[in-house]
PDB file of C-alpha atoms in Angstrom:
ATOM      1  CA  PHE A   1    -138.457 -37.283 -29.648  1.00 59.00           C
ATOM      2  CA  PHE A   2    -137.524 -39.909 -32.230  1.00 64.00           C
ATOM      3  CA  ILE A   3    -135.969 -37.315 -34.557  1.00 68.00           C
ATOM      4  CA  LEU A   4    -133.766 -36.013 -31.729  1.00 70.00           C
ATOM      5  CA  MET A   5    -132.650 -39.514 -30.714  1.00 68.00           C
ATOM      6  CA  PHE A   6    -132.037 -40.469 -34.345  1.00 69.00           C
ATOM      7  CA  LEU A   7    -129.895 -37.391 -35.003  1.00 74.00           C
ATOM      8  CA  ARG A   8    -127.892 -38.036 -31.841  1.00 73.00           C
ATOM      9  CA  SER A   9    -127.297 -41.621 -32.912  1.00 72.00           C
ATOM     10  CA  LEU A  10    -126.048 -40.437 -36.314  1.00 76.00           C
ATOM     11  CA  TYR A  11    -123.687 -38.031 -34.589  1.00 73.00           C
ATOM     12  CA  ASP A  12    -122.467 -40.697 -32.145  1.00 77.00           C
ATOM     13  CA  GLU A  13    -121.762 -43.071 -35.036  1.00 74.00           C
ATOM     14  CA  LYS A  14    -119.969 -40.261 -36.948  1.00 79.00           C
ATOM     15  CA  LEU A  15    -122.424 -40.456 -39.821  1.00 77.00           C
ATOM     16  CA  LEU A  16    -123.325 -36.817 -39.153  1.00 81.00           C
ATOM     17  CA  LYS A  17    -120.432 -34.373 -38.672  1.00 84.00           C
ATOM     18  CA  TYR A  18    -119.878 -30.645 -38.574  1.00 82.00           C
ATOM     19  CA  ASN A  19    -117.312 -29.625 -41.194  1.00 81.00           C
ATOM     20  CA  PHE A  20    -115.548 -26.547 -39.875  1.00 85.00           C
ATOM     21  CA  GLY A  21    -113.797 -26.085 -43.232  1.00 79.00           C
ATOM     22  CA  VAL A  22    -117.051 -25.268 -45.016  1.00 78.00           C
ATOM     23  CA  MET A  23    -118.949 -24.309 -41.830  1.00 80.00           C
ATOM     24  CA  LYS A  24    -121.858 -26.682 -42.321  1.00 80.00           C
ATOM     25  CA  TRP A  25    -123.125 -30.121 -41.364  1.00 84.00           C
ATOM     26  CA  THR A  26    -122.248 -33.044 -43.639  1.00 83.00           C
ATOM     27  CA  TRP A  27    -123.444 -36.639 -43.639  1.00 80.00           C
ATOM     28  CA  ASP A  28    -123.090 -40.013 -45.351  1.00 78.00           C
ATOM     29  CA  GLU A  29    -126.316 -40.010 -47.378  1.00 78.00           C
ATOM     30  CA  ASP A  30    -126.311 -43.727 -48.224  1.00 75.00           C
ATOM     31  CA  ALA A  31    -125.659 -44.779 -44.618  1.00 74.00           C
ATOM     32  CA  VAL A  32    -128.295 -42.369 -43.283  1.00 69.00           C
ATOM     33  CA  ASN A  33    -130.889 -43.586 -45.786  1.00 68.00           C
ATOM     34  CA  SER A  34    -130.150 -47.175 -44.792  1.00 65.00           C
ATOM     35  CA  LYS A  35    -130.656 -46.380 -41.112  1.00 62.00           C
ATOM     36  CA  ILE A  36    -133.911 -44.538 -41.826  1.00 57.00           C
ATOM     37  CA  VAL A  37    -135.297 -47.721 -43.403  1.00 48.00           C
ATOM     38  CA  THR A  38    -134.108 -50.130 -40.700  1.00 50.00           C
ATOM     39  CA  GLU A  39    -134.135 -48.133 -37.472  1.00 56.00           C
ATOM     40  CA  ASN A  40    -137.048 -47.483 -35.153  1.00 62.00           C
ATOM     41  CA  VAL A  41    -137.254 -45.791 -31.765  1.00 65.00           C
ATOM     42  CA  ALA A  42    -136.513 -48.963 -29.808  1.00 66.00           C
ATOM     43  CA  SER A  43    -133.505 -50.010 -31.889  1.00 71.00           C
ATOM     44  CA  VAL A  44    -132.015 -46.497 -31.826  1.00 73.00           C
ATOM     45  CA  LEU A  45    -132.244 -46.403 -28.039  1.00 78.00           C
ATOM     46  CA  VAL A  46    -130.951 -49.932 -27.516  1.00 76.00           C
ATOM     47  CA  ASN A  47    -127.982 -49.223 -29.789  1.00 77.00           C
ATOM     48  CA  LYS A  48    -127.363 -46.020 -27.888  1.00 79.00           C
ATOM     49  CA  MET A  49    -127.391 -47.838 -24.556  1.00 85.00           C
ATOM     50  CA  ASN A  50    -124.933 -50.400 -25.902  1.00 82.00           C
ATOM     51  CA  ARG A  51    -122.407 -47.566 -26.111  1.00 82.00           C
ATOM     52  CA  LEU A  52    -122.855 -46.403 -22.516  1.00 87.00           C
ATOM     53  CA  GLN A  53    -120.525 -47.235 -19.666  1.00 86.00           C
ATOM     54  CA  GLU A  54    -121.146 -50.696 -18.266  1.00 87.00           C
ATOM     55  CA  GLU A  55    -121.999 -49.205 -14.873  1.00 89.00           C
ATOM     56  CA  THR A  56    -124.532 -46.877 -16.482  1.00 90.00           C
ATOM     57  CA  GLN A  57    -126.209 -49.807 -18.230  1.00 92.00           C
ATOM     58  CA  ARG A  58    -126.528 -51.688 -14.952  1.00 92.00           C
ATOM     59  CA  MET A  59    -127.998 -48.650 -13.193  1.00 93.00           C
ATOM     60  CA  LEU A  60    -130.484 -48.174 -16.032  1.00 94.00           C
ATOM     61  CA  MET A  61    -131.539 -51.820 -15.697  1.00 94.00           C
ATOM     62  CA  VAL A  62    -132.351 -51.250 -12.040  1.00 95.00           C
ATOM     63  CA  ALA A  63    -134.009 -47.887 -12.651  1.00 95.00           C
ATOM     64  CA  SER A  64    -136.253 -49.313 -15.377  1.00 94.00           C
ATOM     65  CA  CYS A  65    -137.760 -51.666 -12.806  1.00 95.00           C
ATOM     66  CA  LEU A  66    -138.553 -48.823 -10.395  1.00 94.00           C
ATOM     67  CA  GLY A  67    -140.816 -46.853 -12.691  1.00 92.00           C
ATOM     68  CA  ALA A  68    -140.847 -43.793 -14.926  1.00 92.00           C
ATOM     69  CA  THR A  69    -139.841 -41.727 -11.894  1.00 92.00           C
ATOM     70  CA  PHE A  70    -137.405 -43.090  -9.339  1.00 92.00           C
ATOM     71  CA  ARG A  71    -135.111 -42.085  -6.502  1.00 91.00           C
ATOM     72  CA  LEU A  72    -131.387 -42.260  -7.142  1.00 90.00           C
ATOM     73  CA  SER A  73    -130.807 -43.469  -3.587  1.00 90.00           C
ATOM     74  CA  ALA A  74    -132.985 -46.517  -4.308  1.00 93.00           C
ATOM     75  CA  VAL A  75    -130.967 -47.346  -7.434  1.00 93.00           C
ATOM     76  CA  MET A  76    -127.678 -47.011  -5.564  1.00 91.00           C
ATOM     77  CA  MET A  77    -129.020 -49.041  -2.658  1.00 92.00           C
ATOM     78  CA  VAL A  78    -129.741 -51.919  -5.029  1.00 94.00           C
ATOM     79  CA  MET A  79    -126.381 -51.550  -6.785  1.00 93.00           C
ATOM     80  CA  LYS A  80    -124.531 -51.808  -3.480  1.00 92.00           C
ATOM     81  CA  ASN A  81    -126.421 -54.894  -2.348  1.00 93.00           C
ATOM     82  CA  ILE A  82    -126.809 -57.005  -5.462  1.00 91.00           C
ATOM     83  CA  SER A  83    -124.000 -59.402  -6.318  1.00 87.00           C
ATOM     84  CA  GLN A  84    -122.035 -59.078  -9.522  1.00 84.00           C
ATOM     85  CA  VAL A  85    -122.992 -62.632 -10.496  1.00 86.00           C
ATOM     86  CA  GLU A  86    -126.691 -61.772 -10.216  1.00 88.00           C
ATOM     87  CA  MET A  87    -126.215 -58.606 -12.226  1.00 88.00           C
ATOM     88  CA  ARG A  88    -124.196 -60.282 -14.958  1.00 87.00           C
ATOM     89  CA  ASP A  89    -126.657 -63.189 -15.232  1.00 86.00           C
ATOM     90  CA  SER A  90    -129.515 -60.719 -15.557  1.00 88.00           C
ATOM     91  CA  MET A  91    -127.994 -58.852 -18.497  1.00 86.00           C
ATOM     92  CA  ARG A  92    -128.634 -59.758 -22.097  1.00 76.00           C
ATOM     93  CA  ALA A  93    -125.655 -61.618 -23.538  1.00 67.00           C
ATOM     94  CA  SER A  94    -125.175 -58.940 -26.193  1.00 56.00           C
ATOM     95  CA  MET A  95    -124.877 -56.282 -23.486  1.00 57.00           C
ATOM     96  CA  ILE A  96    -121.899 -57.879 -21.762  1.00 52.00           C
ATOM     97  CA  SER A  97    -119.896 -58.735 -24.870  1.00 48.00           C
ATOM     98  CA  VAL A  98    -116.660 -56.840 -25.286  1.00 35.00           C
ATOM     99  CA  SER A  99    -117.294 -56.052 -28.959  1.00 33.00           C
ATOM    100  CA  GLY A 100    -118.860 -52.680 -29.691  1.00 41.00           C
ATOM    101  CA  THR A 101    -119.092 -51.300 -26.175  1.00 39.00           C
ATOM    102  CA  ALA A 102    -115.474 -51.903 -25.250  1.00 39.00           C
ATOM    103  CA  ALA A 103    -114.270 -50.341 -28.479  1.00 37.00           C
ATOM    104  CA  THR A 104    -116.130 -47.173 -27.621  1.00 41.00           C
ATOM    105  CA  MET A 105    -115.261 -47.094 -23.950  1.00 38.00           C
ATOM    106  CA  GLY A 106    -111.571 -47.951 -24.204  1.00 41.00           C
ATOM    107  CA  SER A 107    -109.333 -50.496 -22.570  1.00 36.00           C
ATOM    108  CA  SER A 108    -110.061 -49.481 -18.979  1.00 38.00           C
ATOM    109  CA  SER A 109    -113.772 -50.065 -19.480  1.00 35.00           C
ATOM    110  CA  ALA A 110    -113.175 -53.196 -21.512  1.00 33.00           C
ATOM    111  CA  SER A 111    -111.912 -54.870 -18.355  1.00 35.00           C
ATOM    112  CA  LEU A 112    -115.363 -54.390 -16.846  1.00 34.00           C
ATOM    113  CA  LEU A 113    -116.778 -56.504 -19.640  1.00 34.00           C
ATOM    114  CA  SER A 114    -114.359 -59.379 -19.096  1.00 35.00           C
ATOM    115  CA  SER A 115    -114.192 -61.918 -16.299  1.00 36.00           C
ATOM    116  CA  ASP A 116    -112.630 -59.192 -14.133  1.00 38.00           C
ATOM    117  CA  LEU A 117    -115.993 -57.400 -14.280  1.00 36.00           C
ATOM    118  CA  SER A 118    -116.818 -58.986 -10.911  1.00 38.00           C
ATOM    119  CA  ASN A 119    -114.940 -56.209  -9.123  1.00 42.00           C
ATOM    120  CA  ALA A 120    -117.334 -53.528 -10.357  1.00 38.00           C
ATOM    121  CA  CYS A 121    -120.012 -54.036  -7.704  1.00 39.00           C
ATOM    122  CA  THR A 122    -118.370 -56.130  -5.022  1.00 40.00           C
ATOM    123  CA  ASP A 123    -115.450 -53.735  -4.553  1.00 42.00           C
ATOM    124  CA  GLN A 124    -117.429 -50.512  -4.490  1.00 44.00           C
ATOM    125  CA  ASP A 125    -116.286 -48.057  -1.834  1.00 45.00           C
ATOM    126  CA  GLY A 126    -119.893 -47.631  -0.718  1.00 45.00           C
ATOM    127  CA  SER A 127    -120.055 -43.883  -1.445  1.00 48.00           C
ATOM    128  CA  ASP A 128    -122.502 -42.144  -3.731  1.00 55.00           C
ATOM    129  CA  SER A 129    -119.543 -40.709  -5.669  1.00 58.00           C
ATOM    130  CA  SER A 130    -118.947 -44.215  -7.073  1.00 57.00           C
ATOM    131  CA  TYR A 131    -121.940 -43.671  -9.348  1.00 78.00           C
ATOM    132  CA  ALA A 132    -121.480 -39.973 -10.124  1.00 85.00           C
ATOM    133  CA  SER A 133    -120.134 -40.647 -13.613  1.00 86.00           C
ATOM    134  CA  SER A 134    -123.155 -42.765 -14.545  1.00 88.00           C
ATOM    135  CA  ILE A 135    -125.599 -40.200 -13.166  1.00 88.00           C
ATOM    136  CA  GLU A 136    -123.904 -37.515 -15.253  1.00 89.00           C
ATOM    137  CA  GLU A 137    -124.187 -39.790 -18.276  1.00 87.00           C
ATOM    138  CA  PHE A 138    -127.942 -40.130 -17.624  1.00 87.00           C
ATOM    139  CA  GLU A 139    -128.291 -36.392 -18.213  1.00 87.00           C
ATOM    140  CA  GLU A 140    -125.620 -35.860 -20.869  1.00 85.00           C
ATOM    141  CA  GLU A 141    -127.156 -38.508 -23.117  1.00 84.00           C
ATOM    142  CA  GLY A 142    -130.655 -37.116 -22.677  1.00 84.00           C
ATOM    143  CA  LEU A 143    -131.951 -40.298 -21.045  1.00 88.00           C
ATOM    144  CA  CYS A 144    -133.069 -38.969 -17.678  1.00 91.00           C
ATOM    145  CA  GLU A 145    -133.792 -35.698 -15.959  1.00 90.00           C
ATOM    146  CA  VAL A 146    -132.114 -35.501 -12.565  1.00 90.00           C
ATOM    147  CA  ASP A 147    -133.384 -33.129  -9.893  1.00 88.00           C
ATOM    148  CA  ASN A 148    -131.312 -33.737  -6.778  1.00 83.00           C
ATOM    149  CA  GLU A 149    -132.655 -37.040  -5.440  1.00 83.00           C
ATOM    150  CA  GLU A 150    -135.512 -37.425  -7.898  1.00 90.00           C
ATOM    151  CA  CYS A 151    -134.927 -38.753 -11.393  1.00 92.00           C
ATOM    152  CA  ARG A 152    -137.259 -39.485 -14.278  1.00 92.00           C
ATOM    153  CA  PHE A 153    -136.884 -41.055 -17.692  1.00 92.00           C
ATOM    154  CA  MET A 154    -137.268 -38.432 -20.407  1.00 86.00           C
ATOM    155  CA  HIS A 155    -139.632 -40.701 -22.359  1.00 84.00           C
ATOM    156  CA  ASP A 156    -141.385 -44.005 -21.768  1.00 84.00           C
ATOM    157  CA  GLN A 157    -139.512 -45.433 -24.760  1.00 83.00           C
ATOM    158  CA  ILE A 158    -136.244 -44.836 -22.886  1.00 87.00           C
ATOM    159  CA  GLN A 159    -137.512 -46.753 -19.874  1.00 90.00           C
ATOM    160  CA  SER A 160    -138.635 -49.576 -22.182  1.00 88.00           C
ATOM    161  CA  ALA A 161    -135.231 -49.688 -23.886  1.00 88.00           C
ATOM    162  CA  ALA A 162    -133.488 -49.783 -20.493  1.00 92.00           C
ATOM    163  CA  PHE A 163    -135.718 -52.700 -19.506  1.00 92.00           C
ATOM    164  CA  GLU A 164    -134.631 -54.446 -22.715  1.00 89.00           C
ATOM    165  CA  LEU A 165    -131.100 -54.587 -21.288  1.00 91.00           C
ATOM    166  CA  ILE A 166    -132.371 -57.297 -18.930  1.00 93.00           C
ATOM    167  CA  ASN A 167    -132.319 -60.926 -20.029  1.00 92.00           C
ATOM    168  CA  PRO A 168    -135.993 -61.787 -20.739  1.00 91.00           C
ATOM    169  CA  GLU A 169    -135.671 -65.082 -18.845  1.00 91.00           C
ATOM    170  CA  GLN A 170    -134.394 -63.251 -15.744  1.00 92.00           C
ATOM    171  CA  ARG A 171    -136.720 -60.241 -15.656  1.00 93.00           C
ATOM    172  CA  ASP A 172    -139.163 -61.481 -13.034  1.00 93.00           C
ATOM    173  CA  SER A 173    -136.449 -62.830 -10.738  1.00 92.00           C
ATOM    174  CA  PHE A 174    -134.408 -59.644 -11.219  1.00 94.00           C
ATOM    175  CA  ARG A 175    -137.350 -57.451 -10.230  1.00 94.00           C
ATOM    176  CA  GLY A 176    -138.058 -59.735  -7.297  1.00 94.00           C
ATOM    177  CA  ARG A 177    -134.446 -59.417  -6.168  1.00 94.00           C
ATOM    178  CA  ILE A 178    -134.694 -55.619  -6.326  1.00 95.00           C
ATOM    179  CA  GLY A 179    -137.864 -55.750  -4.252  1.00 94.00           C
ATOM    180  CA  SER A 180    -136.173 -57.981  -1.680  1.00 94.00           C
ATOM    181  CA  ILE A 181    -133.231 -55.599  -1.347  1.00 95.00           C
ATOM    182  CA  LEU A 182    -135.487 -52.581  -0.918  1.00 95.00           C
ATOM    183  CA  LEU A 183    -137.677 -54.393   1.607  1.00 94.00           C
ATOM    184  CA  ARG A 184    -134.618 -55.197   3.688  1.00 94.00           C
ATOM    185  CA  SER A 185    -132.774 -51.896   3.248  1.00 93.00           C
ATOM    186  CA  LEU A 186    -135.369 -49.104   3.279  1.00 92.00           C
ATOM    187  CA  SER A 187    -136.198 -47.361   6.510  1.00 91.00           C
ATOM    188  CA  PRO A 188    -139.771 -47.821   7.819  1.00 92.00           C
ATOM    189  CA  GLU A 189    -140.679 -44.346   6.582  1.00 91.00           C
ATOM    190  CA  GLU A 190    -139.160 -44.950   3.142  1.00 89.00           C
ATOM    191  CA  LEU A 191    -140.807 -48.342   2.888  1.00 89.00           C
ATOM    192  CA  GLU A 192    -144.203 -46.884   3.711  1.00 89.00           C
ATOM    193  CA  ALA A 193    -143.784 -44.294   0.947  1.00 86.00           C
ATOM    194  CA  SER A 194    -142.754 -46.972  -1.584  1.00 88.00           C
ATOM    195  CA  LEU A 195    -144.894 -49.857  -0.344  1.00 90.00           C
ATOM    196  CA  PHE A 196    -146.885 -50.464  -3.538  1.00 89.00           C
ATOM    197  CA  GLU A 197    -143.746 -50.375  -5.710  1.00 90.00           C
ATOM    198  CA  VAL A 198    -141.888 -52.822  -3.455  1.00 92.00           C
ATOM    199  CA  VAL A 199    -144.841 -55.206  -3.245  1.00 93.00           C
ATOM    200  CA  GLY A 200    -145.192 -55.076  -7.029  1.00 92.00           C
ATOM    201  CA  LEU A 201    -141.544 -56.036  -7.458  1.00 93.00           C
ATOM    202  CA  LEU A 202    -141.825 -58.898  -4.979  1.00 93.00           C
ATOM    203  CA  ASN A 203    -144.963 -60.152  -6.714  1.00 91.00           C
ATOM    204  CA  CYS A 204    -142.984 -60.515  -9.956  1.00 86.00           C
ATOM    205  CA  ALA A 205    -140.788 -63.169  -8.355  1.00 76.00           C
ATOM    206  CA  ALA A 206    -143.775 -64.867  -6.723  1.00 70.00           C
ATOM    207  CA  SER A 207    -145.654 -64.937 -10.030  1.00 59.00           C
ATOM    208  CA  ASN A 208    -142.641 -66.410 -11.794  1.00 55.00           C
ATOM    209  CA  ALA A 209    -142.300 -69.152  -9.170  1.00 49.00           C
ATOM    210  CA  THR A 210    -145.995 -70.000  -9.523  1.00 45.00           C
ATOM    211  CA  ASP A 211    -145.716 -70.197 -13.305  1.00 48.00           C
ATOM    212  CA  GLU A 212    -142.761 -72.570 -13.051  1.00 46.00           C
ATOM    213  CA  GLU A 213    -144.687 -74.856 -10.695  1.00 44.00           C
TER     214      GLU A 213
END
């Protein structure tokens, strides 16, 4: 798993290229050797996620709180009901900076990382198609396996890296907020099927409040 992720990161960073002139792969040996020394699974995945669309990062944050396996409808339900301010405050500062991510994503995506980013969630049209691009990116980047409504992280390290997108000081409150949204929005049948997960999320906020007291 690590070898695959590492090779993909080299390719994404253009340190590994296919030279059609000589019909073989070429690489920057010094740069690759440097990354081998400094990189580990977690850092490779976090760096990879830094290059994803902003919307994809936010969806991964939510999904990481739902478990190794999750329902896409639950992720989208949270995305449609959580405020942009809450989402932005819950992200690590490095994840919402324009540098790095914006350069990769282009000027249209850079606007999502600026103060205009507030439109991303609050102005959603409410349709599942709003998130289709991010769901495709889940699969294309080898992060998740999507089977209709069901989705699962391809490795527990990917889920852990997605969770790292969340500001450590906001993790309990963020999970509690997700639990509150699901409690309010799920149908009785859906809530019964996800009762333990929802209660676990709500307990995170309660535990955090108790610790602060």
